[in-house]
Structure formats: structure tokens, C-alpha cells
Coordinates of N, CA, C and O in Angstrom, one line a residue:
X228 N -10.7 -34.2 -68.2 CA -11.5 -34.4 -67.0 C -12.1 -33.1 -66.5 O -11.3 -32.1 -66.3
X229 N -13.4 -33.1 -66.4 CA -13.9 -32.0 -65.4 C -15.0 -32.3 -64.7 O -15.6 -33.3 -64.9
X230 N -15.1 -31.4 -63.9 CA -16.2 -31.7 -62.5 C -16.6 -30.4 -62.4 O -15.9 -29.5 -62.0
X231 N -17.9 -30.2 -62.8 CA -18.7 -29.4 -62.8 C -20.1 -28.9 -61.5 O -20.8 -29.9 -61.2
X232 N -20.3 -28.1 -61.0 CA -20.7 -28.3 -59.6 C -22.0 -27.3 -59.8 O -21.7 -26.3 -60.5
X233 N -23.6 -27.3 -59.4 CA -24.2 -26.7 -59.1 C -25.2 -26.8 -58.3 O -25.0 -27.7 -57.6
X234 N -26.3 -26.3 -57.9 CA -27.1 -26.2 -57.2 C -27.0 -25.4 -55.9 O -27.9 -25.4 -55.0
X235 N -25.5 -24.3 -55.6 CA -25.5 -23.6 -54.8 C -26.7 -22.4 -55.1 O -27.5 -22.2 -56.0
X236 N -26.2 -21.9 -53.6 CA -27.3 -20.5 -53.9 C -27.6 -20.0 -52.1 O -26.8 -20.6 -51.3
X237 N -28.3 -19.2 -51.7 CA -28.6 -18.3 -50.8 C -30.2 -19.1 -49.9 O -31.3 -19.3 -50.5
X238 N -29.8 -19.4 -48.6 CA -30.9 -20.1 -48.2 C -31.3 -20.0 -46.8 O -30.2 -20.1 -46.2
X239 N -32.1 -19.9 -45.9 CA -32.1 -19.3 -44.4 C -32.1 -20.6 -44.1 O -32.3 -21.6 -44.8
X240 N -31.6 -20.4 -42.7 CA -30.9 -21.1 -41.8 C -32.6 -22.4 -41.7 O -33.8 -22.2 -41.9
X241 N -31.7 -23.8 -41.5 CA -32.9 -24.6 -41.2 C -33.6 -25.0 -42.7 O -34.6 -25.7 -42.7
X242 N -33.2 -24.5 -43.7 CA -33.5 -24.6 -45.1 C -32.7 -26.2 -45.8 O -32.1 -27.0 -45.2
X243 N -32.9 -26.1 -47.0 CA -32.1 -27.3 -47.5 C -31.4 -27.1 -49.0 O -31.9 -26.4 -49.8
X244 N -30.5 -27.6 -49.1 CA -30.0 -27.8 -50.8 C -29.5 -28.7 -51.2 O -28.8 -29.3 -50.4
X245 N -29.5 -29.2 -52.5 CA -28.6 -29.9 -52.9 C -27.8 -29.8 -53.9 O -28.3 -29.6 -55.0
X246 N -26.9 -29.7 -53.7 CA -25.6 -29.3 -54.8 C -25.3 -30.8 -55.7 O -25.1 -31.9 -55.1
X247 N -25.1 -30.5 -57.1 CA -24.8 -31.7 -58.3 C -23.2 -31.5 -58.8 O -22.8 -30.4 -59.3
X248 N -22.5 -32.7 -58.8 CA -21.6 -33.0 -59.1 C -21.5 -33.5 -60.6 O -21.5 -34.7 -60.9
X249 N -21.4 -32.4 -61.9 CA -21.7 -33.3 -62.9 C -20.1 -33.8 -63.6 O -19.4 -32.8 -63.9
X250 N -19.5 -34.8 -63.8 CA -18.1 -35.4 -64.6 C -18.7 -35.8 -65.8 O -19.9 -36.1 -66.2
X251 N -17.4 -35.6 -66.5 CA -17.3 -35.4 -67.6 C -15.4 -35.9 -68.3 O -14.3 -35.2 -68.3
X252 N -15.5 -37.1 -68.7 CA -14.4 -36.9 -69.5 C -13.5 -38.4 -68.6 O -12.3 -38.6 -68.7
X253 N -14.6 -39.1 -67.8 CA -13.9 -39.8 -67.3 C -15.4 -40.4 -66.3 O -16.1 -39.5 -65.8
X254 N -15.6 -41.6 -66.2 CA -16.5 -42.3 -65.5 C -16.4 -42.7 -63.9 O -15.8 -43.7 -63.6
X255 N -16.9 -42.1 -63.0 CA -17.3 -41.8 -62.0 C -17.4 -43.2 -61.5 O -16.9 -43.3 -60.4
X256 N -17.9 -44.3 -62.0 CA -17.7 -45.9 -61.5 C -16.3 -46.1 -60.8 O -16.1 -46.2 -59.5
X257 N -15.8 -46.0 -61.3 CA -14.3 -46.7 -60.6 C -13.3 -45.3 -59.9 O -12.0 -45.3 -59.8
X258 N -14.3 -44.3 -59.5 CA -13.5 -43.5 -58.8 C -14.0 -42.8 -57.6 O -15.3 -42.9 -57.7
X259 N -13.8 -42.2 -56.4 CA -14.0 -41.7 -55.8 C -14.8 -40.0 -55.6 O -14.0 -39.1 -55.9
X260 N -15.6 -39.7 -55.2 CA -15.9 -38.4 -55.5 C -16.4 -37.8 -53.8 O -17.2 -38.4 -53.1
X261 N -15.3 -36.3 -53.7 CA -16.0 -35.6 -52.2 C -16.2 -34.7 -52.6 O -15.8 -34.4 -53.7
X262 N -17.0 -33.9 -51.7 CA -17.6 -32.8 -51.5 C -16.5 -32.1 -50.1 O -16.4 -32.5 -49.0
X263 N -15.9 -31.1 -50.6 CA -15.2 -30.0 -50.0 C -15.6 -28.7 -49.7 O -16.4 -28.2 -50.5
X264 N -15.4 -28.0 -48.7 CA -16.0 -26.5 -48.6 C -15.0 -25.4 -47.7 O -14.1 -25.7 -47.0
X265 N -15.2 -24.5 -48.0 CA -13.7 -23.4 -47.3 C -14.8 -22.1 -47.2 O -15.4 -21.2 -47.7
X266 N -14.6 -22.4 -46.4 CA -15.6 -21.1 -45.3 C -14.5 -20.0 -45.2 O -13.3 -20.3 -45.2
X267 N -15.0 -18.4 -45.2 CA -14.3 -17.6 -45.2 C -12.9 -17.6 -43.9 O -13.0 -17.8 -42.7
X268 N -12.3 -17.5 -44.5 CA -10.8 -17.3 -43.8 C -10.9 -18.6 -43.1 O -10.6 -18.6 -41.9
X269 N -11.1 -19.7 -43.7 CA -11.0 -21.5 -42.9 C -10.3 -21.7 -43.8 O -10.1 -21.0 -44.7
X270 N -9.7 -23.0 -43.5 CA -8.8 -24.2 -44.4 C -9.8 -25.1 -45.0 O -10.4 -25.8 -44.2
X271 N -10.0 -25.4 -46.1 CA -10.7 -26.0 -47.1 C -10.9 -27.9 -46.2 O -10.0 -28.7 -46.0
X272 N -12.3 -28.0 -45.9 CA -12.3 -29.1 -45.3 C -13.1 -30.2 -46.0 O -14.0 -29.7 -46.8
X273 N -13.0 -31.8 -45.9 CA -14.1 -32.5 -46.8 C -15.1 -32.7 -45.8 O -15.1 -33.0 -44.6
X274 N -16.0 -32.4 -46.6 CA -17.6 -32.2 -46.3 C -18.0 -34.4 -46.1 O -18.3 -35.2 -45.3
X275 N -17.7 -34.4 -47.2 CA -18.7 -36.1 -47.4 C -17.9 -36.9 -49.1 O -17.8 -36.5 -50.3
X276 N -17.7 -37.9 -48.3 CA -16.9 -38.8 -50.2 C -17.8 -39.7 -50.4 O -18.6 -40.1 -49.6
X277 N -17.6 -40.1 -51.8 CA -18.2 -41.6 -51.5 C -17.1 -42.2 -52.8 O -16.6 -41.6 -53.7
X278 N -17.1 -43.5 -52.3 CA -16.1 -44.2 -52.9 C -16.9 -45.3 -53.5 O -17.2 -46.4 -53.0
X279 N -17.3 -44.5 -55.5 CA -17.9 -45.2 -56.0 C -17.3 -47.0 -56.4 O -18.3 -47.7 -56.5
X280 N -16.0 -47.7 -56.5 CA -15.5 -48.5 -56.6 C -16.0 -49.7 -55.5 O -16.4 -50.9 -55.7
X281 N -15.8 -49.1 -54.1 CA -16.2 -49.9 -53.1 C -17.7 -50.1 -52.2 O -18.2 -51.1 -51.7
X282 N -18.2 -48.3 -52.3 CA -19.4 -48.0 -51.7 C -19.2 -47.4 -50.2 O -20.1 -47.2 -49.4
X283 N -18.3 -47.2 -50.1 CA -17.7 -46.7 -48.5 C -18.3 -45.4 -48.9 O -18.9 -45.3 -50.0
X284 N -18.3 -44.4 -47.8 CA -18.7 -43.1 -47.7 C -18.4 -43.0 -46.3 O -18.6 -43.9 -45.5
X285 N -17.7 -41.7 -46.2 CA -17.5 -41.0 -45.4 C -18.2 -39.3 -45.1 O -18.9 -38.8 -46.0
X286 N -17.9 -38.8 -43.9 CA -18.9 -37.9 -43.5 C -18.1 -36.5 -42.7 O -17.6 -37.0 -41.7
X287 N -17.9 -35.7 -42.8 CA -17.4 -34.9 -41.7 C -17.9 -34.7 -40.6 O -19.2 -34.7 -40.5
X288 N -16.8 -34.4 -39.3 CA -17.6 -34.9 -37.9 C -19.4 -33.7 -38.1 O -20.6 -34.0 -38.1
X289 N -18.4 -32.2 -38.3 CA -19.8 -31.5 -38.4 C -21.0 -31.6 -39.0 O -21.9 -30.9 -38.8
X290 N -20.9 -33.0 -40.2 CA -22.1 -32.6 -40.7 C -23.2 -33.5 -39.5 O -24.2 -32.8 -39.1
X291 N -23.1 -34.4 -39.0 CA -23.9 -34.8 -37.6 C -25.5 -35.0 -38.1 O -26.5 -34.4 -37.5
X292 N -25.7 -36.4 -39.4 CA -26.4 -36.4 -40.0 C -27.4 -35.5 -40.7 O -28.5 -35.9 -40.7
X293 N -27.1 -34.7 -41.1 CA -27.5 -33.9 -41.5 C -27.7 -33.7 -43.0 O -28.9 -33.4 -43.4
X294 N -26.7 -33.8 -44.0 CA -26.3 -34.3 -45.3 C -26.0 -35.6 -45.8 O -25.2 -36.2 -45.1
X295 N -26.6 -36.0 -46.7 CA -25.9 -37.4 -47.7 C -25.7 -36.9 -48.7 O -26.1 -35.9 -49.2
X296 N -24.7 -37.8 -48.9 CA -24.0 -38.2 -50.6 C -24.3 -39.5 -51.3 O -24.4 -40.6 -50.8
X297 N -24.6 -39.1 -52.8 CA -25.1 -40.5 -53.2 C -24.6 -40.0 -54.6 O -24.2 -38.9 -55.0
X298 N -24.7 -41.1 -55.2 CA -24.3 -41.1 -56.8 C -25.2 -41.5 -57.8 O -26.3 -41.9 -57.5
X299 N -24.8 -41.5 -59.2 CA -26.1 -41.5 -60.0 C -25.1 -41.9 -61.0 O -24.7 -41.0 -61.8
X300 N -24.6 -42.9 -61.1 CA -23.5 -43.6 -62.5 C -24.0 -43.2 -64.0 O -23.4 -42.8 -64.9
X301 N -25.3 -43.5 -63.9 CA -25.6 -43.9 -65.2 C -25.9 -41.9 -66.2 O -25.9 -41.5 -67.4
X302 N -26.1 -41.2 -64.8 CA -25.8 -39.6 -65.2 C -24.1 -39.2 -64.9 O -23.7 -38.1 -65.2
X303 N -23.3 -40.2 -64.4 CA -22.3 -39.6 -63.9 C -22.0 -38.5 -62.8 O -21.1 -37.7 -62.7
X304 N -23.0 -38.7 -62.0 CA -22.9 -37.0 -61.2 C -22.8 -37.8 -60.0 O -22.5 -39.0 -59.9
X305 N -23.0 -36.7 -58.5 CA -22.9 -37.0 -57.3 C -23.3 -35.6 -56.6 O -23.0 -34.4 -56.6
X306 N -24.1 -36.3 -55.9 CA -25.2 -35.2 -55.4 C -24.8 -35.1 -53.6 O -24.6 -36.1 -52.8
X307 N -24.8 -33.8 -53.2 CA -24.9 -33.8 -51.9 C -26.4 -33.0 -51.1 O -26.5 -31.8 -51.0
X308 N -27.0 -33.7 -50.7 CA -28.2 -33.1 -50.2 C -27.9 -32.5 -48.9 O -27.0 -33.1 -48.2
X309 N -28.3 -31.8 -48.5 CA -27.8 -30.9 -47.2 C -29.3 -30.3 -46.8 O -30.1 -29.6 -47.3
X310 N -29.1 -31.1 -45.4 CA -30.8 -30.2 -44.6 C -30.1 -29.3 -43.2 O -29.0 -29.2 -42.6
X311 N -31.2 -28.9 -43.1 CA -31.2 -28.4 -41.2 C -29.5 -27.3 -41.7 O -28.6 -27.3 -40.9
X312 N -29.5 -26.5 -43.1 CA -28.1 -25.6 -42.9 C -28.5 -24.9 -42.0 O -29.6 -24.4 -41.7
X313 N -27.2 -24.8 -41.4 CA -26.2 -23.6 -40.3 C -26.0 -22.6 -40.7 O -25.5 -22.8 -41.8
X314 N -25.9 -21.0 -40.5 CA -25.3 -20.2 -41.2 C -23.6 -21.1 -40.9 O -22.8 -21.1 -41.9
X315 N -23.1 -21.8 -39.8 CA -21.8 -22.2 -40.3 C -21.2 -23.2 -41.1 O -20.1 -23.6 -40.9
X316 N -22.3 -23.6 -42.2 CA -22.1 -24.2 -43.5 C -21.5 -23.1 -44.6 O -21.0 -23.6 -45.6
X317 N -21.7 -22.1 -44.5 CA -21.8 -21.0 -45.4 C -20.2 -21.0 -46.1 O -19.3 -20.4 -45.4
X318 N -19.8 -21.6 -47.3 CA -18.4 -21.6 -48.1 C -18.9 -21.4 -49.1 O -19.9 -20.8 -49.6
X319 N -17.7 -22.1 -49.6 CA -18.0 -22.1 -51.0 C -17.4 -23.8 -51.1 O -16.3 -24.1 -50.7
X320 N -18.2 -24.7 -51.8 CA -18.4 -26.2 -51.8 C -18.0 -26.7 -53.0 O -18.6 -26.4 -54.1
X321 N -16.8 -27.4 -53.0 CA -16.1 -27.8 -54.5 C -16.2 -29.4 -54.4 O -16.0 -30.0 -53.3
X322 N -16.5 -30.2 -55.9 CA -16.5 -31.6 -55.9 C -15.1 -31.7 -56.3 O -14.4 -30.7 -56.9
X323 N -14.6 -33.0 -56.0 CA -12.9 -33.3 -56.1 C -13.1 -34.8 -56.9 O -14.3 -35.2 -57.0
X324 N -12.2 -35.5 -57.2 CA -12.2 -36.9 -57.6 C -11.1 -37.4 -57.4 O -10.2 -36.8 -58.0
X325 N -10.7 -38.3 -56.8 CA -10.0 -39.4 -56.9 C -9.9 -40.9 -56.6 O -11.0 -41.5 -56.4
X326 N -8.6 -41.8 -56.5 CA -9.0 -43.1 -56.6 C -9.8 -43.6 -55.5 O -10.8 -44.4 -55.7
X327 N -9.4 -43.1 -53.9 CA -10.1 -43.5 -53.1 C -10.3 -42.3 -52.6 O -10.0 -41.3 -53.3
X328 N -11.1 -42.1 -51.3 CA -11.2 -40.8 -50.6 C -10.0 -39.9 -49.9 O -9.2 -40.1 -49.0
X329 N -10.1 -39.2 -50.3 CA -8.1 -38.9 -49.8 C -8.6 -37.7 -49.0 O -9.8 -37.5 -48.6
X330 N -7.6 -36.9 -48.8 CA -7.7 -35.9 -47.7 C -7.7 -34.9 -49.1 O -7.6 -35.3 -50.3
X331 N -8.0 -33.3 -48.4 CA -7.5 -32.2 -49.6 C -6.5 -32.7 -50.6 O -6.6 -33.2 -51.7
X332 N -5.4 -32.3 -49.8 CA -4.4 -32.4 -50.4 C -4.1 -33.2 -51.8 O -3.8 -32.7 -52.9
X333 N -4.4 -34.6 -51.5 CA -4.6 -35.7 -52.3 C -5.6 -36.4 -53.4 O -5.8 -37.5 -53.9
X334 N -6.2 -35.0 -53.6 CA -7.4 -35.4 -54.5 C -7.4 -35.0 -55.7 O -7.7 -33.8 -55.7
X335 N -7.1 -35.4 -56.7 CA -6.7 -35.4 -58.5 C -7.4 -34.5 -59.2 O -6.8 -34.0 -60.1
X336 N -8.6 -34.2 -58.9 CA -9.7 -33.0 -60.1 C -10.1 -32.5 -58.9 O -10.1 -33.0 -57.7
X337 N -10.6 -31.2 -59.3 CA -11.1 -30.3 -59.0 C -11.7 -29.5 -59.7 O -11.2 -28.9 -60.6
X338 N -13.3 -29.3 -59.1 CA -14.3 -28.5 -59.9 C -14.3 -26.8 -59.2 O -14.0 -26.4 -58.1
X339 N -14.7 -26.2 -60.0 CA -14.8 -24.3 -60.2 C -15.2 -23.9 -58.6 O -15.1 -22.7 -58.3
X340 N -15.6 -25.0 -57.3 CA -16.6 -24.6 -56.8 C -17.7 -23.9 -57.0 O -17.9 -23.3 -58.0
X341 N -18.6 -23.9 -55.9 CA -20.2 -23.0 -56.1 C -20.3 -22.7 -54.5 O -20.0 -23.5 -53.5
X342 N -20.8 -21.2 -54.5 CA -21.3 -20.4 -53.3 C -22.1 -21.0 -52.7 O -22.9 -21.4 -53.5
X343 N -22.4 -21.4 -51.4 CA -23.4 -21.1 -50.4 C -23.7 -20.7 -49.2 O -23.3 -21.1 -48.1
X344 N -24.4 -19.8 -49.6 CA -24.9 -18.9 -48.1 C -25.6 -19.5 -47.7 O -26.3 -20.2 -48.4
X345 N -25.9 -19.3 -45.9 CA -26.7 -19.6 -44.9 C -27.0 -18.2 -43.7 O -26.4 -17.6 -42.8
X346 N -28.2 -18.2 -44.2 CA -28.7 -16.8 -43.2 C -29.6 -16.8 -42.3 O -30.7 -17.3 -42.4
X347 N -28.9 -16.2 -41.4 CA -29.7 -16.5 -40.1 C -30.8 -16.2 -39.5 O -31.0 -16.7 -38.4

């Protein structure tokens, strides 16, 4: 199993990105996949899941429509588009997988993370 993560990078404030979730070694259909991020000296929080099995998706209070999460089965990935960044988006953003959307703690894979800055 791996979870491969890119599309970070360095972007001024009010700018956009989207970061790609690629799996590998296990089919993304019947599992769950979030987007996580841990801002300097923060506690690693979930960003956005989506729970390819059911279709649920969840959101963190801060993203405040701002980012979606969507999926792409037939590439296996999962994409998070992120508009209108904050410099207080600025972590480092890891994709996770498990069976449902779980909290940190609870979530079975974990990918390398990828950097993103937000400058003001």
C-alpha cells in the first residue's frame, strides 16, 4: 500500500492549488481517503475525506467552503482543490486511507506528505 501526494508548492495568499492523492497497491473504491495538514508547531488536523464506499465527505470547520475533495477511481487518486489560500493554510498536507473517515489517529496509510506555503 502507498499514497503518494503531490501538487504542493509556494503560492500567495488568495491563490489556488490542488494537491493529488495517487494509491497504489490497493483500490481506492471501497475505502476512504483524507486530506490532513500540521502547520508548524500545530497538532496534525483533517483537512477534508471522502468516503469513496458511501460518498459522504466531510470538511474541516476552517476550510469554510473554500476547498473540495473529489475522486477519480478509475486513476485511483483523490484530489484536493484548495482556493482563496490563507497564509494559515501553510503545513505540510498528507493523504491517509481508511475504511471510513476516522480521525488522525485512526487512519491505516499514510503518505510522505507535501509542503505548502501561503504568503502573504
Amino acid at each position: 500500500v502507498q499514497l503518494v501526494e503531490s501538487g504542493g508548492g509556494l503560492v500567495q495568499a488568495g491563490g489556488s492549488l490542488r494537491l493529488s492523492c495517487a494509491a497504489s497497491g490497493f483500490s481506492i473504491h471501497d475505502w476512504a481517503i483524507g486530506w490532513f495538514r500540521q502547520g508548524p508547531g500545530k497538532e496534525r488536523e483533517r483537512v477534508a475525506c471522502i468516503s469513496n464506499s458511501d460518498g459522504n465527505i466531510y470538511y474541516g470547520p476552517f476550510v469554510k467552503g473554500r476547498f473540495t475533495i473529489s475522486s477519480d477511481t478509475a486513476r485511483n487518486t483523490v484530489y484536493l482543490q484548495m482556493n482563496g489560500l490563507e497564509p494559515e493554510d501553510t503545513a505540510v498536507y498528507y493523504c491517509a486511507a481508511a475504511s471510513l473517515c476516522y480521525s488522525v489517529a485512526l487512519m491505516d496509510y499514510w503518505g510522505q506528505g507535501i509542503d505548502v506555503s501561503v504568503s502573504s
